[in-house]
PDB file of C-alpha atoms (C1' of nucleotides) in Angstrom:
ATOM      1  CA  UNK O   1       1.319   2.596   5.917  1.00 60.00           C
ATOM      2  CA  UNK O   2       2.377  -0.445   4.154  1.00 88.00           C
ATOM      3  CA  UNK O   3       4.161  -1.283   0.987  1.00 93.00           C
ATOM      4  CA  UNK O   4       5.435  -4.723   0.211  1.00 93.00           C
ATOM      5  CA  UNK O   5       8.271  -4.832   2.786  1.00 93.00           C
ATOM      6  CA  UNK O   6       6.028  -3.658   5.616  1.00 94.00           C
ATOM      7  CA  UNK O   7       3.376  -6.239   4.737  1.00 95.00           C
ATOM      8  CA  UNK O   8       6.045  -8.930   4.657  1.00 95.00           C
ATOM      9  CA  UNK O   9       7.252  -7.924   8.130  1.00 94.00           C
ATOM     10  CA  UNK O  10       3.671  -8.087   9.396  1.00 95.00           C
ATOM     11  CA  UNK O  11       3.298 -11.517   7.785  1.00 96.00           C
ATOM     12  CA  UNK O  12       6.420 -12.851   9.476  1.00 96.00           C
ATOM     13  CA  UNK O  13       5.359 -11.448  12.826  1.00 95.00           C
ATOM     14  CA  UNK O  14       1.912 -12.981  12.574  1.00 96.00           C
ATOM     15  CA  UNK O  15       3.386 -16.335  11.535  1.00 97.00           C
ATOM     16  CA  UNK O  16       5.361 -16.565  14.757  1.00 96.00           C
ATOM     17  CA  UNK O  17       2.521 -15.206  16.869  1.00 96.00           C
ATOM     18  CA  UNK O  18      -0.656 -16.861  15.608  1.00 96.00           C
ATOM     19  CA  UNK O  19       0.095 -19.748  13.246  1.00 97.00           C
ATOM     20  CA  UNK O  20      -1.672 -22.874  14.493  1.00 97.00           C
ATOM     21  CA  UNK O  21      -4.008 -20.922  16.772  1.00 97.00           C
ATOM     22  CA  UNK O  22      -7.724 -21.528  16.733  1.00 98.00           C
ATOM     23  CA  UNK O  23     -10.005 -18.503  16.385  1.00 98.00           C
ATOM     24  CA  UNK O  24     -12.648 -18.888  19.083  1.00 97.00           C
ATOM     25  CA  UNK O  25     -14.500 -15.620  18.546  1.00 97.00           C
ATOM     26  CA  UNK O  26     -14.763 -12.867  15.930  1.00 97.00           C
ATOM     27  CA  UNK O  27     -16.019  -9.351  16.561  1.00 96.00           C
ATOM     28  CA  UNK O  28     -16.453  -6.923  13.645  1.00 96.00           C
ATOM     29  CA  UNK O  29     -17.029  -3.402  14.942  1.00 95.00           C
ATOM     30  CA  UNK O  30     -16.885  -1.603  11.582  1.00 95.00           C
ATOM     31  CA  UNK O  31     -19.094  -3.382   9.097  1.00 94.00           C
ATOM     32  CA  UNK O  32     -17.536  -1.836   5.979  1.00 93.00           C
ATOM     33  CA  UNK O  33     -14.216  -3.466   6.907  1.00 95.00           C
ATOM     34  CA  UNK O  34     -15.593  -6.655   5.412  1.00 95.00           C
ATOM     35  CA  UNK O  35     -16.174  -6.921   1.696  1.00 94.00           C
ATOM     36  CA  UNK O  36     -19.122  -9.254   1.322  1.00 92.00           C
ATOM     37  CA  UNK O  37     -21.503 -10.695   3.885  1.00 93.00           C
ATOM     38  CA  UNK O  38     -20.355  -9.860   7.426  1.00 95.00           C
ATOM     39  CA  UNK O  39     -22.295 -12.535   9.276  1.00 95.00           C
ATOM     40  CA  UNK O  40     -21.095 -15.170   6.826  1.00 95.00           C
ATOM     41  CA  UNK O  41     -17.522 -13.975   7.423  1.00 96.00           C
ATOM     42  CA  UNK O  42     -17.969 -14.323  11.162  1.00 97.00           C
ATOM     43  CA  UNK O  43     -19.605 -17.752  10.839  1.00 96.00           C
ATOM     44  CA  UNK O  44     -16.891 -19.114   8.603  1.00 97.00           C
ATOM     45  CA  UNK O  45     -13.929 -17.746  10.527  1.00 97.00           C
ATOM     46  CA  UNK O  46     -15.145 -18.622  14.014  1.00 97.00           C
ATOM     47  CA  UNK O  47     -13.816 -22.030  15.040  1.00 97.00           C
ATOM     48  CA  UNK O  48     -11.231 -22.249  12.286  1.00 98.00           C
ATOM     49  CA  UNK O  49      -7.498 -22.749  12.751  1.00 98.00           C
ATOM     50  CA  UNK O  50      -4.903 -20.418  11.196  1.00 98.00           C
ATOM     51  CA  UNK O  51      -2.838 -22.811   9.112  1.00 97.00           C
ATOM     52  CA  UNK O  52      -0.511 -20.462   7.312  1.00 97.00           C
ATOM     53  CA  UNK O  53      -0.085 -16.820   6.394  1.00 97.00           C
ATOM     54  CA  UNK O  54       0.977 -15.837   2.905  1.00 97.00           C
ATOM     55  CA  UNK O  55       1.378 -12.628   0.983  1.00 96.00           C
ATOM     56  CA  UNK O  56       0.843 -11.484  -2.581  1.00 96.00           C
ATOM     57  CA  UNK O  57       2.212  -7.986  -3.205  1.00 95.00           C
ATOM     58  CA  UNK O  58       0.602  -5.900  -0.459  1.00 96.00           C
ATOM     59  CA  UNK O  59      -2.158  -8.407   0.312  1.00 96.00           C
ATOM     60  CA  UNK O  60      -1.946 -10.613   3.396  1.00 96.00           C
ATOM     61  CA  UNK O  61      -3.433 -14.076   2.921  1.00 97.00           C
ATOM     62  CA  UNK O  62      -4.504 -15.707   6.172  1.00 97.00           C
ATOM     63  CA  UNK O  63      -5.136 -19.339   5.278  1.00 98.00           C
ATOM     64  CA  UNK O  64      -7.648 -21.161   7.474  1.00 98.00           C
ATOM     65  CA  UNK O  65      -8.022 -24.921   7.905  1.00 97.00           C
ATOM     66  CA  UNK O  66     -11.563 -24.897   6.505  1.00 97.00           C
ATOM     67  CA  UNK O  67     -10.490 -24.212   2.935  1.00 97.00           C
ATOM     68  CA  UNK O  68     -10.985 -20.461   3.149  1.00 97.00           C
ATOM     69  CA  UNK O  69      -8.537 -17.578   3.224  1.00 97.00           C
ATOM     70  CA  UNK O  70      -8.925 -14.103   4.684  1.00 97.00           C
ATOM     71  CA  UNK O  71      -7.623 -11.661   2.071  1.00 96.00           C
ATOM     72  CA  UNK O  72      -6.525  -8.630   4.075  1.00 97.00           C
ATOM     73  CA  UNK O  73      -5.300  -5.314   2.749  1.00 96.00           C
ATOM     74  CA  UNK O  74      -4.019  -2.691   5.203  1.00 95.00           C
ATOM     75  CA  UNK O  75      -4.291   0.173   2.712  1.00 95.00           C
ATOM     76  CA  UNK O  76      -2.926   3.352   4.338  1.00 92.00           C
ATOM     77  CA  UNK O  77      -2.900   2.778   8.071  1.00 92.00           C
ATOM     78  CA  UNK O  78      -4.199  -0.708   8.859  1.00 94.00           C
ATOM     79  CA  UNK O  79      -2.292  -2.497  11.620  1.00 94.00           C
ATOM     80  CA  UNK O  80      -2.466  -5.895  13.255  1.00 96.00           C
ATOM     81  CA  UNK O  81      -1.521  -6.359  16.873  1.00 95.00           C
ATOM     82  CA  UNK O  82      -1.395  -9.592  18.848  1.00 96.00           C
ATOM     83  CA  UNK O  83      -1.843  -9.028  22.555  1.00 94.00           C
ATOM     84  CA  UNK O  84      -3.715 -10.080  25.677  1.00 94.00           C
ATOM     85  CA  UNK O  85      -3.687  -6.484  26.926  1.00 92.00           C
ATOM     86  CA  UNK O  86      -7.229  -5.047  26.759  1.00 92.00           C
ATOM     87  CA  UNK O  87      -5.830  -1.513  26.531  1.00 90.00           C
ATOM     88  CA  UNK O  88      -4.656  -2.333  22.999  1.00 92.00           C
ATOM     89  CA  UNK O  89      -8.304  -2.132  21.958  1.00 94.00           C
ATOM     90  CA  UNK O  90      -9.573   1.365  21.239  1.00 92.00           C
ATOM     91  CA  UNK O  91     -12.055   3.217  19.038  1.00 91.00           C
ATOM     92  CA  UNK O  92      -9.946   2.431  15.970  1.00 94.00           C
ATOM     93  CA  UNK O  93     -10.043  -1.331  16.557  1.00 95.00           C
ATOM     94  CA  UNK O  94     -12.410  -2.600  13.871  1.00 95.00           C
ATOM     95  CA  UNK O  95     -11.944  -6.368  14.120  1.00 96.00           C
ATOM     96  CA  UNK O  96     -11.046  -8.470  17.140  1.00 97.00           C
ATOM     97  CA  UNK O  97     -10.223 -12.168  16.772  1.00 97.00           C
ATOM     98  CA  UNK O  98     -10.034 -14.064  20.060  1.00 97.00           C
ATOM     99  CA  UNK O  99      -7.533 -16.924  19.970  1.00 97.00           C
ATOM    100  CA  UNK O 100      -7.516 -20.201  21.887  1.00 97.00           C
ATOM    101  CA  UNK O 101      -4.532 -19.140  23.987  1.00 96.00           C
ATOM    102  CA  UNK O 102      -6.361 -16.144  25.404  1.00 94.00           C
ATOM    103  CA  UNK O 103      -4.628 -13.628  23.176  1.00 96.00           C
ATOM    104  CA  UNK O 104      -6.421 -11.425  20.701  1.00 96.00           C
ATOM    105  CA  UNK O 105      -5.565 -10.528  17.141  1.00 97.00           C
ATOM    106  CA  UNK O 106      -6.642  -6.894  16.879  1.00 96.00           C
ATOM    107  CA  UNK O 107      -7.047  -5.017  13.611  1.00 96.00           C
ATOM    108  CA  UNK O 108      -6.631  -1.254  14.041  1.00 95.00           C
ATOM    109  CA  UNK O 109      -7.170   1.270  11.268  1.00 94.00           C
ATOM    110  CA  UNK O 110      -7.527   4.984  12.010  1.00 93.00           C
ATOM    111  CA  UNK O 111      -8.669   5.879   8.501  1.00 93.00           C
ATOM    112  CA  UNK O 112     -10.836   2.798   7.958  1.00 94.00           C
ATOM    113  CA  UNK O 113      -9.472   2.257   4.440  1.00 94.00           C
ATOM    114  CA  UNK O 114      -8.336  -1.332   4.982  1.00 95.00           C
ATOM    115  CA  UNK O 115     -10.489  -4.247   3.828  1.00 96.00           C
ATOM    116  CA  UNK O 116     -10.861  -7.958   4.528  1.00 96.00           C
ATOM    117  CA  UNK O 117     -12.706 -10.566   2.577  1.00 95.00           C
ATOM    118  CA  UNK O 118     -13.137 -14.293   2.747  1.00 96.00           C
ATOM    119  CA  UNK O 119     -12.255 -16.326  -0.335  1.00 95.00           C
ATOM    120  CA  UNK O 120     -12.020 -20.015  -1.100  1.00 96.00           C
ATOM    121  CA  UNK O 121      -8.305 -20.819  -0.922  1.00 96.00           C
ATOM    122  CA  UNK O 122      -8.293 -22.984  -4.042  1.00 96.00           C
ATOM    123  CA  UNK O 123      -9.872 -20.123  -6.044  1.00 94.00           C
ATOM    124  CA  UNK O 124      -7.650 -17.264  -4.875  1.00 94.00           C
ATOM    125  CA  UNK O 125      -6.305 -16.671  -8.370  1.00 91.00           C
ATOM    126  CA  UNK O 126      -9.858 -15.811  -9.457  1.00 92.00           C
ATOM    127  CA  UNK O 127     -10.129 -12.985  -6.958  1.00 93.00           C
ATOM    128  CA  UNK O 128     -10.220  -9.725  -8.940  1.00 92.00           C
ATOM    129  CA  UNK O 129      -7.736  -7.914  -6.717  1.00 94.00           C
ATOM    130  CA  UNK O 130      -5.245 -10.770  -6.769  1.00 94.00           C
ATOM    131  CA  UNK O 131      -5.732 -11.711 -10.413  1.00 93.00           C
ATOM    132  CA  UNK O 132      -4.734  -8.368 -11.845  1.00 93.00           C
ATOM    133  CA  UNK O 133      -1.478  -7.997  -9.946  1.00 95.00           C
ATOM    134  CA  UNK O 134       1.686  -7.739 -11.995  1.00 95.00           C
ATOM    135  CA  UNK O 135       4.904  -9.513 -11.018  1.00 95.00           C
ATOM    136  CA  UNK O 136       6.482  -8.438  -7.756  1.00 95.00           C
ATOM    137  CA  UNK O 137      10.155  -7.822  -6.999  1.00 96.00           C
ATOM    138  CA  UNK O 138      12.186 -10.809  -5.781  1.00 95.00           C
ATOM    139  CA  UNK O 139       9.853 -13.233  -7.606  1.00 95.00           C
ATOM    140  CA  UNK O 140      10.763 -15.503 -10.519  1.00 95.00           C
ATOM    141  CA  UNK O 141       8.292 -13.700 -12.819  1.00 94.00           C
ATOM    142  CA  UNK O 142      10.058 -10.371 -12.225  1.00 96.00           C
ATOM    143  CA  UNK O 143      12.311 -10.551 -15.267  1.00 96.00           C
ATOM    144  CA  UNK O 144      13.717  -7.937 -17.626  1.00 96.00           C
ATOM    145  CA  UNK O 145      11.644  -9.048 -20.632  1.00 95.00           C
ATOM    146  CA  UNK O 146       8.422  -9.200 -18.653  1.00 94.00           C
ATOM    147  CA  UNK O 147       8.959  -5.833 -16.961  1.00 95.00           C
ATOM    148  CA  UNK O 148      10.044  -4.131 -20.177  1.00 95.00           C
ATOM    149  CA  UNK O 149       6.968  -5.178 -22.146  1.00 94.00           C
ATOM    150  CA  UNK O 150       4.672  -4.219 -19.281  1.00 94.00           C
ATOM    151  CA  UNK O 151       6.198  -0.762 -18.794  1.00 95.00           C
ATOM    152  CA  UNK O 152       6.548   0.191 -22.462  1.00 93.00           C
ATOM    153  CA  UNK O 153       2.813  -0.350 -23.033  1.00 92.00           C
ATOM    154  CA  UNK O 154       2.100   2.889 -21.194  1.00 93.00           C
ATOM    155  CA  UNK O 155       2.621   6.543 -22.029  1.00 91.00           C
ATOM    156  CA  UNK O 156       1.938   7.844 -18.569  1.00 92.00           C
ATOM    157  CA  UNK O 157       4.616   9.191 -16.231  1.00 94.00           C
ATOM    158  CA  UNK O 158       6.862   6.358 -15.100  1.00 96.00           C
ATOM    159  CA  UNK O 159       6.106   7.053 -11.441  1.00 95.00           C
ATOM    160  CA  UNK O 160       2.380   6.585 -12.051  1.00 95.00           C
ATOM    161  CA  UNK O 161       3.048   3.410 -14.029  1.00 96.00           C
ATOM    162  CA  UNK O 162       5.190   1.875 -11.281  1.00 96.00           C
ATOM    163  CA  UNK O 163       2.485   2.614  -8.725  1.00 96.00           C
ATOM    164  CA  UNK O 164      -0.044   0.781 -10.909  1.00 96.00           C
ATOM    165  CA  UNK O 165      -0.122  -2.635  -9.264  1.00 95.00           C
ATOM    166  CA  UNK O 166      -1.237  -4.298 -12.498  1.00 95.00           C
ATOM    167  CA  UNK O 167       2.050  -3.347 -14.167  1.00 96.00           C
ATOM    168  CA  UNK O 168       4.239  -4.548 -11.337  1.00 96.00           C
ATOM    169  CA  UNK O 169       3.252  -4.911  -7.708  1.00 96.00           C
ATOM    170  CA  UNK O 170       4.670  -4.158  -4.306  1.00 95.00           C
ATOM    171  CA  UNK O 171       5.990  -0.623  -4.739  1.00 95.00           C
ATOM    172  CA  UNK O 172       4.167   2.240  -3.045  1.00 95.00           C
ATOM    173  CA  UNK O 173       4.789   5.958  -2.825  1.00 95.00           C
ATOM    174  CA  UNK O 174       7.920   5.783  -0.670  1.00 94.00           C
ATOM    175  CA  UNK O 175       9.822   3.031  -2.415  1.00 95.00           C
ATOM    176  CA  UNK O 176       8.931   4.158  -5.925  1.00 96.00           C
ATOM    177  CA  UNK O 177      10.564   7.542  -5.287  1.00 96.00           C
ATOM    178  CA  UNK O 178      13.626   5.745  -3.912  1.00 96.00           C
ATOM    179  CA  UNK O 179      13.840   3.370  -6.874  1.00 96.00           C
ATOM    180  CA  UNK O 180      13.652   6.233  -9.393  1.00 96.00           C
ATOM    181  CA  UNK O 181      16.322   8.202  -7.504  1.00 96.00           C
ATOM    182  CA  UNK O 182      18.625   5.175  -7.536  1.00 97.00           C
ATOM    183  CA  UNK O 183      17.891   4.561 -11.212  1.00 96.00           C
ATOM    184  CA  UNK O 184      18.542   8.227 -12.141  1.00 96.00           C
ATOM    185  CA  UNK O 185      15.107   8.519 -13.768  1.00 96.00           C
ATOM    186  CA  UNK O 186      12.925  11.619 -13.504  1.00 95.00           C
ATOM    187  CA  UNK O 187       9.481  10.583 -12.170  1.00 95.00           C
ATOM    188  CA  UNK O 188       7.716  12.419 -15.024  1.00 94.00           C
ATOM    189  CA  UNK O 189       9.605  10.563 -17.759  1.00 95.00           C
ATOM    190  CA  UNK O 190       7.071   8.952 -20.078  1.00 94.00           C
ATOM    191  CA  UNK O 191       7.140   5.206 -19.558  1.00 94.00           C
ATOM    192  CA  UNK O 192       7.427   4.400 -23.267  1.00 93.00           C
ATOM    193  CA  UNK O 193      10.529   6.607 -23.526  1.00 93.00           C
ATOM    194  CA  UNK O 194      12.594   4.478 -21.170  1.00 95.00           C
ATOM    195  CA  UNK O 195      15.725   2.732 -22.408  1.00 95.00           C
ATOM    196  CA  UNK O 196      16.723  -0.867 -21.757  1.00 96.00           C
ATOM    197  CA  UNK O 197      19.231   0.519 -19.301  1.00 96.00           C
ATOM    198  CA  UNK O 198      16.445   2.334 -17.431  1.00 96.00           C
ATOM    199  CA  UNK O 199      14.352  -0.849 -17.250  1.00 96.00           C
ATOM    200  CA  UNK O 200      17.347  -2.803 -15.990  1.00 96.00           C
ATOM    201  CA  UNK O 201      17.869  -0.219 -13.265  1.00 97.00           C
ATOM    202  CA  UNK O 202      14.217  -0.239 -12.247  1.00 97.00           C
ATOM    203  CA  UNK O 203      14.420  -4.018 -11.959  1.00 97.00           C
ATOM    204  CA  UNK O 204      17.666  -3.953 -10.017  1.00 97.00           C
ATOM    205  CA  UNK O 205      16.730  -1.214  -7.572  1.00 97.00           C
ATOM    206  CA  UNK O 206      13.189  -2.499  -7.022  1.00 96.00           C
ATOM    207  CA  UNK O 207      14.726  -5.773  -5.886  1.00 96.00           C
ATOM    208  CA  UNK O 208      17.316  -3.976  -3.765  1.00 96.00           C
ATOM    209  CA  UNK O 209      14.890  -1.613  -2.094  1.00 95.00           C
ATOM    210  CA  UNK O 210      12.403  -4.356  -1.267  1.00 95.00           C
ATOM    211  CA  UNK O 211      15.158  -6.569   0.124  1.00 95.00           C
ATOM    212  CA  UNK O 212      16.581  -3.763   2.209  1.00 95.00           C
ATOM    213  CA  UNK O 213      13.148  -2.646   3.395  1.00 94.00           C
ATOM    214  CA  UNK O 214      12.485  -6.146   4.686  1.00 95.00           C
ATOM    215  CA  UNK O 215      15.946  -6.418   6.263  1.00 94.00           C
ATOM    216  CA  UNK O 216      15.367  -3.141   8.091  1.00 92.00           C
ATOM    217  CA  UNK O 217      11.917  -4.123   9.325  1.00 89.00           C
ATOM    218  CA  UNK O 218      10.020  -1.719   7.038  1.00 87.00           C
ATOM    219  CA  UNK O 219       9.764   2.079   6.943  1.00 86.00           C
ATOM    220  CA  UNK O 220       8.065   3.950   9.753  1.00 85.00           C
ATOM    221  CA  UNK O 221       7.511   7.485   8.499  1.00 79.00           C
ATOM    222  CA  UNK O 222       4.024   8.123   9.846  1.00 75.00           C
ATOM    223  CA  UNK O 223       2.465   5.371  11.835  1.00 75.00           C
ATOM    224  CA  UNK O 224       3.633   1.958  10.707  1.00 76.00           C
ATOM    225  CA  UNK O 225       4.194  -0.628  13.434  1.00 80.00           C
ATOM    226  CA  UNK O 226       4.510  -4.380  13.072  1.00 81.00           C
ATOM    227  CA  UNK O 227       2.284  -6.896  14.848  1.00 85.00           C
ATOM    228  CA  UNK O 228       4.473  -6.757  17.959  1.00 88.00           C
ATOM    229  CA  UNK O 229       4.289  -2.966  18.101  1.00 85.00           C
ATOM    230  CA  UNK O 230       7.804  -2.297  16.838  1.00 87.00           C
ATOM    231  CA  UNK O 231       8.719   0.423  14.321  1.00 86.00           C
ATOM    232  CA  UNK O 232      10.926  -0.226  11.309  1.00 88.00           C
ATOM    233  CA  UNK O 233      14.292   1.345  10.502  1.00 90.00           C
ATOM    234  CA  UNK O 234      14.219   1.698   6.735  1.00 90.00           C
ATOM    235  CA  UNK O 235      13.274   5.374   7.067  1.00 89.00           C
ATOM    236  CA  UNK O 236      16.870   6.000   8.176  1.00 91.00           C
ATOM    237  CA  UNK O 237      18.098   4.863   4.757  1.00 93.00           C
ATOM    238  CA  UNK O 238      15.764   6.819   2.473  1.00 94.00           C
ATOM    239  CA  UNK O 239      17.391   9.228   0.016  1.00 94.00           C
ATOM    240  CA  UNK O 240      14.514  11.335  -1.287  1.00 94.00           C
ATOM    241  CA  UNK O 241      11.177  10.525   0.371  1.00 93.00           C
ATOM    242  CA  UNK O 242      10.474  13.292   2.876  1.00 92.00           C
ATOM    243  CA  UNK O 243      13.843  14.901   2.136  1.00 92.00           C
ATOM    244  CA  UNK O 244      12.611  17.954   0.226  1.00 92.00           C
ATOM    245  CA  UNK O 245      14.850  20.968   0.778  1.00 91.00           C
ATOM    246  CA  UNK O 246      17.807  18.879   1.936  1.00 93.00           C
ATOM    247  CA  UNK O 247      20.911  18.116  -0.146  1.00 94.00           C
ATOM    248  CA  UNK O 248      20.935  15.097  -2.431  1.00 95.00           C
ATOM    249  CA  UNK O 249      23.331  12.568  -0.923  1.00 94.00           C
ATOM    250  CA  UNK O 250      24.777  11.938  -4.372  1.00 93.00           C
ATOM    251  CA  UNK O 251      25.245  15.422  -5.873  1.00 94.00           C
ATOM    252  CA  UNK O 252      24.435  17.964  -3.168  1.00 93.00           C
ATOM    253  CA  UNK O 253      21.589  19.691  -5.008  1.00 93.00           C
ATOM    254  CA  UNK O 254      18.416  20.187  -2.990  1.00 94.00           C
ATOM    255  CA  UNK O 255      15.741  17.504  -3.231  1.00 94.00           C
ATOM    256  CA  UNK O 256      12.471  18.844  -4.622  1.00 93.00           C
ATOM    257  CA  UNK O 257       8.884  17.822  -4.027  1.00 93.00           C
ATOM    258  CA  UNK O 258       6.290  17.961  -6.789  1.00 93.00           C
ATOM    259  CA  UNK O 259       2.955  16.297  -7.602  1.00 92.00           C
ATOM    260  CA  UNK O 260       2.866  13.427 -10.059  1.00 93.00           C
ATOM    261  CA  UNK O 261      -0.429  11.710 -10.711  1.00 91.00           C
ATOM    262  CA  UNK O 262      -1.782  13.360  -7.598  1.00 90.00           C
ATOM    263  CA  UNK O 263       0.898  11.902  -5.329  1.00 93.00           C
ATOM    264  CA  UNK O 264       3.624  13.756  -3.498  1.00 93.00           C
ATOM    265  CA  UNK O 265       6.852  13.005  -5.373  1.00 94.00           C
ATOM    266  CA  UNK O 266      10.429  13.540  -4.244  1.00 95.00           C
ATOM    267  CA  UNK O 267      13.394  13.667  -6.584  1.00 95.00           C
ATOM    268  CA  UNK O 268      16.760  15.282  -7.258  1.00 95.00           C
ATOM    269  CA  UNK O 269      16.432  17.796 -10.139  1.00 93.00           C
ATOM    270  CA  UNK O 270      20.125  17.421 -10.922  1.00 94.00           C
ATOM    271  CA  UNK O 271      20.479  13.618 -10.890  1.00 94.00           C
ATOM    272  CA  UNK O 272      17.064  12.835 -12.335  1.00 95.00           C
ATOM    273  CA  UNK O 273      16.456  14.622 -15.639  1.00 89.00           C
ATOM    274  CA  UNK O 274      13.631  14.005 -18.126  1.00 84.00           C
ATOM    275  CA  UNK O 275      15.036  12.662 -21.357  1.00 77.00           C
TER     276      UNK O 275
ATOM    277  C1'  DG Z   1     -11.510  27.578  11.913  1.00 95.61           C
ATOM    278  C1'  DT Z   2     -10.038  26.112   7.112  1.00 95.61           C
ATOM    279  C1'  DT Z   3      -7.383  23.840   3.859  1.00 95.61           C
ATOM    280  C1'  DG Z   4      -4.419  20.412   2.223  1.00 95.61           C
ATOM    281  C1'  DA Z   5      -1.774  16.377   2.646  1.00 95.61           C
ATOM    282  C1'  DT Z   6      -1.089  11.530   4.299  1.00 95.61           C
ATOM    283  C1'  DG Z   7       3.099   4.112   2.993  1.00 95.61           C
ATOM    284  C1'  DT Z   8      -3.790   2.667  -1.207  1.00 95.61           C
ATOM    285  C1'  DT Z   9      -7.102   0.784  -4.056  1.00 95.61           C
ATOM    286  C1'  DG Z  10     -11.046   0.637  -6.978  1.00 95.61           C
ATOM    287  C1'  DG Z  11     -15.073   2.604  -9.176  1.00 95.61           C
ATOM    288  C1'  DA Z  12     -16.890   6.209 -12.232  1.00 95.61           C
ATOM    289  C1'  DT Z  13     -16.204   8.960 -16.135  1.00 95.61           C
ATOM    290  C1'  DG Z  14     -14.469  10.668 -20.347  1.00 95.61           C
TER     291       DG Z  14
ATOM    292  C1'  DG U   1      -8.919  -0.383 -23.178  1.00 95.61           C
ATOM    293  C1'  DC U   2      -6.545   3.598 -21.274  1.00 95.61           C
ATOM    294  C1'  DA U   3      -6.016   7.762 -18.540  1.00 95.61           C
ATOM    295  C1'  DT U   4      -7.757  10.769 -15.035  1.00 95.61           C
ATOM    296  C1'  DC U   5     -10.419  12.040 -11.013  1.00 95.61           C
ATOM    297  C1'  DC U   6     -12.406  11.122  -6.858  1.00 95.61           C
ATOM    298  C1'  DA U   7     -14.132   8.653  -2.850  1.00 95.61           C
ATOM    299  C1'  DA U   8     -13.547   5.807   1.344  1.00 95.61           C
ATOM    300  C1'  DC U   9     -11.797   8.323   6.531  1.00 95.61           C
ATOM    301  C1'  DA U  10      -9.332  10.558  10.506  1.00 95.61           C
ATOM    302  C1'  DT U  11      -5.611  13.289  12.008  1.00 95.61           C
ATOM    303  C1'  DC U  12      -2.034  16.648  11.823  1.00 95.61           C
ATOM    304  C1'  DA U  13       0.400  20.701  10.162  1.00 95.61           C
ATOM    305  C1'  DA U  14       0.387  25.051   7.958  1.00 95.61           C
TER     306       DA U  14
END
DNA sequence: GTTGATGTTGGATG
DNA sequence: GCATCCAACATCAA
């Protein structure tokens, strides 16, 4: 499911729903959900208060009042849901946090790809997953010079490079296709062949797409729902993702779908030409 | 029934 | 270090 905008929507939802709540009980039904020692995770989280919820790229950071943070990644289909309705719990509910107001924070994940781990809040920057992340759109570090030097280091296809979270972070398979369509760049263009103009466009449209994705509540193309169970609307504004065989909204040529770096890739063969 | 694809990341292998 | 391949898993469509 989630790229940066979807994770941000989940973060905002959780902030209004569970910030300040005490976690009175923790149940982990799928042991591999937790990276590290499961019983230690349960011990440390039980009885703590949720102080704040942050985000770095696609990682949710649930800050507890005991100096620890739950680093949570939803991967493909992870979902949080806050509810007191027991029917919200099913065979795909892998973690259940009982809160002091009687509600439960339920983590659902059909494909079981998502992961959580506990990390000392003051040492978050040392976490391997967090440490390697490149700058994300809408942040102060996301500048032309920084992005240019990071992209030009690579000779892989630009699509693959933009999906590499150590180059820049936040984009996933949907938004990267949209950014490249907006920027008029063919997804198989070699990264080190890009012009300053191309880099400027990647910067500009990454910011725009992330901003719009957040404003529209995220993209729901398969299964994404926020923590209140609502779908997003960004899917109504996509130009290429999932549009194969339909006319490009800019030039009228049919959108094509190919494989780039093993990922389904949508682009307009007329607007986006390899240089 | 079988095969392939699905908003991701990280580990193994050259 | 860099690039590529595959695994983790369940479901749905062709």
